[in-house]
Amino acid sequence: QVQLVESGGGLVQAGGSLRLSCAASGRAFSGVTMSWFRQAPGKEREFVAALRGNGVIAYADSVKGRFTISRDIAMNTLFLQMNSLKPEDTGVYYCAAFSRGDYTRPPTYDYWGQGTQVTVSS
């Protein structure tokens, strides 16, 4: 059974940093696209960053230059380093794995974590 467990969320002031982790288990994740999404209250879930199975990295324009996605293959863990945080970065952050199409679209993913709350105060 595949499981994705996020951690590292919290409350931080604008300009601060957080590092999110997503521990994956249940099968091998090498060569698999893994991504981060976020959802603010009243809004749709939106793409944040992806580390594709071929090693290519992609970011949403809103986080380019501030967020960094990485993966520890040996530990089966996905990370999201978030710097220069802004109040508009507030939301629940989700880890997703196994995209079967457009990696920026949530419906294409087979597996999701439960999410971790990130709140950025102004």
PDB file of C-alpha atoms in Angstrom:
ATOM      1  CA  GLN A   1       0.000   0.000   0.000  1.00  0.00           C
ATOM      2  CA  VAL A   2       1.459   3.328  -1.103  1.00  0.00           C
ATOM      3  CA  GLN A   3       1.594   6.025   1.552  1.00  0.00           C
ATOM      4  CA  LEU A   4       2.733   9.640   1.372  1.00  0.00           C
ATOM      5  CA  VAL A   5       3.172  11.471   4.674  1.00  0.00           C
ATOM      6  CA  GLU A   6       3.930  15.200   4.722  1.00  0.00           C
ATOM      7  CA  SER A   7       5.522  17.092   7.586  1.00  0.00           C
ATOM      8  CA  GLY A   8       7.249  20.388   8.274  1.00  0.00           C
ATOM      9  CA  GLY A   9       4.381  22.833   8.008  1.00  0.00           C
ATOM     10  CA  GLY A  10       3.762  25.563  10.544  1.00  0.00           C
ATOM     11  CA  LEU A  11       3.325  29.258  11.214  1.00  0.00           C
ATOM     12  CA  VAL A  12       6.005  31.614   9.967  1.00  0.00           C
ATOM     13  CA  GLN A  13       6.338  35.354   9.436  1.00  0.00           C
ATOM     14  CA  ALA A  14       6.589  36.813   5.955  1.00  0.00           C
ATOM     15  CA  GLY A  15      10.146  36.537   4.696  1.00  0.00           C
ATOM     16  CA  GLY A  16      10.785  33.384   6.679  1.00  0.00           C
ATOM     17  CA  SER A  17      11.521  29.832   5.577  1.00  0.00           C
ATOM     18  CA  LEU A  18      10.107  26.351   5.989  1.00  0.00           C
ATOM     19  CA  ARG A  19      11.172  22.947   4.739  1.00  0.00           C
ATOM     20  CA  LEU A  20       8.479  20.425   3.938  1.00  0.00           C
ATOM     21  CA  SER A  21       9.106  16.691   3.751  1.00  0.00           C
ATOM     22  CA  CYS A  22       7.098  13.912   2.135  1.00  0.00           C
ATOM     23  CA  ALA A  23       7.993  10.387   3.234  1.00  0.00           C
ATOM     24  CA  ALA A  24       6.943   7.815   0.655  1.00  0.00           C
ATOM     25  CA  SER A  25       6.475   4.104   1.250  1.00  0.00           C
ATOM     26  CA  GLY A  26       4.873   1.067  -0.304  1.00  0.00           C
ATOM     27  CA  ARG A  27       6.849   0.807  -3.526  1.00  0.00           C
ATOM     28  CA  ALA A  28       9.896   2.132  -5.364  1.00  0.00           C
ATOM     29  CA  PHE A  29       9.691   5.796  -6.316  1.00  0.00           C
ATOM     30  CA  SER A  30      12.752   6.168  -8.513  1.00  0.00           C
ATOM     31  CA  GLY A  31      11.832   7.338 -11.998  1.00  0.00           C
ATOM     32  CA  VAL A  32       8.436   8.516 -10.769  1.00  0.00           C
ATOM     33  CA  THR A  33       7.121  12.050 -11.003  1.00  0.00           C
ATOM     34  CA  MET A  34       6.552  13.512  -7.549  1.00  0.00           C
ATOM     35  CA  SER A  35       5.123  16.947  -6.937  1.00  0.00           C
ATOM     36  CA  TRP A  36       3.895  19.496  -4.432  1.00  0.00           C
ATOM     37  CA  PHE A  37       0.520  21.184  -4.656  1.00  0.00           C
ATOM     38  CA  ARG A  38      -1.190  23.635  -2.332  1.00  0.00           C
ATOM     39  CA  GLN A  39      -4.729  24.675  -1.589  1.00  0.00           C
ATOM     40  CA  ALA A  40      -5.804  27.902   0.040  1.00  0.00           C
ATOM     41  CA  PRO A  41      -9.237  28.229   1.688  1.00  0.00           C
ATOM     42  CA  GLY A  42     -11.941  28.637  -0.929  1.00  0.00           C
ATOM     43  CA  LYS A  43      -9.553  28.034  -3.807  1.00  0.00           C
ATOM     44  CA  GLU A  44      -8.707  25.122  -6.049  1.00  0.00           C
ATOM     45  CA  ARG A  45      -5.664  22.976  -5.483  1.00  0.00           C
ATOM     46  CA  GLU A  46      -2.782  24.430  -7.459  1.00  0.00           C
ATOM     47  CA  PHE A  47       0.523  23.162  -8.746  1.00  0.00           C
ATOM     48  CA  VAL A  48       3.648  24.310  -6.903  1.00  0.00           C
ATOM     49  CA  ALA A  49       6.611  22.205  -8.041  1.00  0.00           C
ATOM     50  CA  ALA A  50       7.407  18.888  -9.693  1.00  0.00           C
ATOM     51  CA  LEU A  51      10.409  16.619  -9.847  1.00  0.00           C
ATOM     52  CA  ARG A  52       9.665  14.525 -12.891  1.00  0.00           C
ATOM     53  CA  GLY A  53      10.680  10.945 -13.416  1.00  0.00           C
ATOM     54  CA  ASN A  54      13.258  12.013 -16.015  1.00  0.00           C
ATOM     55  CA  GLY A  55      14.872  14.391 -13.527  1.00  0.00           C
ATOM     56  CA  VAL A  56      13.410  17.578 -14.976  1.00  0.00           C
ATOM     57  CA  ILE A  57      12.240  20.101 -12.383  1.00  0.00           C
ATOM     58  CA  ALA A  58       9.355  22.513 -12.876  1.00  0.00           C
ATOM     59  CA  TYR A  59       7.957  25.315 -10.721  1.00  0.00           C
ATOM     60  CA  ALA A  60       4.880  27.461 -10.761  1.00  0.00           C
ATOM     61  CA  ASP A  61       5.742  31.025 -11.740  1.00  0.00           C
ATOM     62  CA  SER A  62       4.578  32.254  -8.344  1.00  0.00           C
ATOM     63  CA  VAL A  63       7.293  30.310  -6.493  1.00  0.00           C
ATOM     64  CA  LYS A  64      10.224  30.397  -8.944  1.00  0.00           C
ATOM     65  CA  GLY A  65      13.392  31.618  -7.286  1.00  0.00           C
ATOM     66  CA  ARG A  66      11.964  31.108  -3.786  1.00  0.00           C
ATOM     67  CA  PHE A  67      11.110  27.399  -3.562  1.00  0.00           C
ATOM     68  CA  THR A  68      13.350  24.410  -4.265  1.00  0.00           C
ATOM     69  CA  ILE A  69      12.135  20.840  -4.774  1.00  0.00           C
ATOM     70  CA  SER A  70      14.487  17.930  -4.184  1.00  0.00           C
ATOM     71  CA  ARG A  71      14.415  14.224  -3.450  1.00  0.00           C
ATOM     72  CA  ASP A  72      16.448  11.777  -1.401  1.00  0.00           C
ATOM     73  CA  ILE A  73      16.019   8.571  -3.382  1.00  0.00           C
ATOM     74  CA  ALA A  74      17.612   6.368  -0.741  1.00  0.00           C
ATOM     75  CA  MET A  75      15.197   7.666   1.891  1.00  0.00           C
ATOM     76  CA  ASN A  76      12.222   7.795  -0.493  1.00  0.00           C
ATOM     77  CA  THR A  77      11.620  11.344   0.671  1.00  0.00           C
ATOM     78  CA  LEU A  78      10.587  14.442  -1.277  1.00  0.00           C
ATOM     79  CA  PHE A  79      11.434  17.907   0.033  1.00  0.00           C
ATOM     80  CA  LEU A  80      10.264  21.444  -0.605  1.00  0.00           C
ATOM     81  CA  GLN A  81      12.506  24.221   0.703  1.00  0.00           C
ATOM     82  CA  MET A  82      10.467  27.407   0.884  1.00  0.00           C
ATOM     83  CA  ASN A  83      12.276  30.727   1.328  1.00  0.00           C
ATOM     84  CA  SER A  84      11.110  34.345   1.291  1.00  0.00           C
ATOM     85  CA  LEU A  85       7.619  33.210   2.188  1.00  0.00           C
ATOM     86  CA  LYS A  86       4.694  35.514   1.509  1.00  0.00           C
ATOM     87  CA  PRO A  87       1.184  35.588   3.026  1.00  0.00           C
ATOM     88  CA  GLU A  88      -0.177  34.382  -0.326  1.00  0.00           C
ATOM     89  CA  ASP A  89       1.816  31.153   0.142  1.00  0.00           C
ATOM     90  CA  THR A  90      -0.568  30.203   2.959  1.00  0.00           C
ATOM     91  CA  GLY A  91      -2.460  26.954   2.440  1.00  0.00           C
ATOM     92  CA  VAL A  92      -2.407  23.209   2.884  1.00  0.00           C
ATOM     93  CA  TYR A  93       0.530  21.703   1.023  1.00  0.00           C
ATOM     94  CA  TYR A  94       0.128  18.242  -0.496  1.00  0.00           C
ATOM     95  CA  CYS A  95       2.612  15.743  -1.830  1.00  0.00           C
ATOM     96  CA  ALA A  96       1.544  13.750  -4.892  1.00  0.00           C
ATOM     97  CA  ALA A  97       3.072  10.851  -6.807  1.00  0.00           C
ATOM     98  CA  PHE A  98       2.590   8.957 -10.075  1.00  0.00           C
ATOM     99  CA  SER A  99       1.282  11.434 -12.609  1.00  0.00           C
ATOM    100  CA  ARG A 100      -0.313   9.819 -15.660  1.00  0.00           C
ATOM    101  CA  GLY A 101      -0.443  12.930 -17.796  1.00  0.00           C
ATOM    102  CA  ASP A 102      -0.106  16.674 -17.300  1.00  0.00           C
ATOM    103  CA  TYR A 103       1.916  16.818 -14.080  1.00  0.00           C
ATOM    104  CA  THR A 104       0.512  20.260 -13.237  1.00  0.00           C
ATOM    105  CA  ARG A 105      -3.054  18.902 -12.960  1.00  0.00           C
ATOM    106  CA  PRO A 106      -4.173  17.186  -9.721  1.00  0.00           C
ATOM    107  CA  PRO A 107      -6.503  14.612 -11.376  1.00  0.00           C
ATOM    108  CA  THR A 108      -3.534  12.986 -13.133  1.00  0.00           C
ATOM    109  CA  TYR A 109      -1.982  11.777  -9.863  1.00  0.00           C
ATOM    110  CA  ASP A 110      -2.602   8.355  -8.340  1.00  0.00           C
ATOM    111  CA  TYR A 111      -1.442   9.051  -4.794  1.00  0.00           C
ATOM    112  CA  TRP A 112      -1.764  11.924  -2.342  1.00  0.00           C
ATOM    113  CA  GLY A 113      -0.632  12.682   1.165  1.00  0.00           C
ATOM    114  CA  GLN A 114      -2.893  14.104   3.849  1.00  0.00           C
ATOM    115  CA  GLY A 115      -1.399  17.577   3.623  1.00  0.00           C
ATOM    116  CA  THR A 116       0.456  19.899   5.976  1.00  0.00           C
ATOM    117  CA  GLN A 117      -0.670  23.416   6.881  1.00  0.00           C
ATOM    118  CA  VAL A 118       1.560  26.373   6.071  1.00  0.00           C
ATOM    119  CA  THR A 119       0.530  29.755   7.423  1.00  0.00           C
ATOM    120  CA  VAL A 120       2.494  32.894   6.601  1.00  0.00           C
ATOM    121  CA  SER A 121       1.670  35.949   8.664  1.00  0.00           C
ATOM    122  CA  SER A 122       2.214  39.478   7.413  1.00  0.00           C
TER     123      SER A 122
END
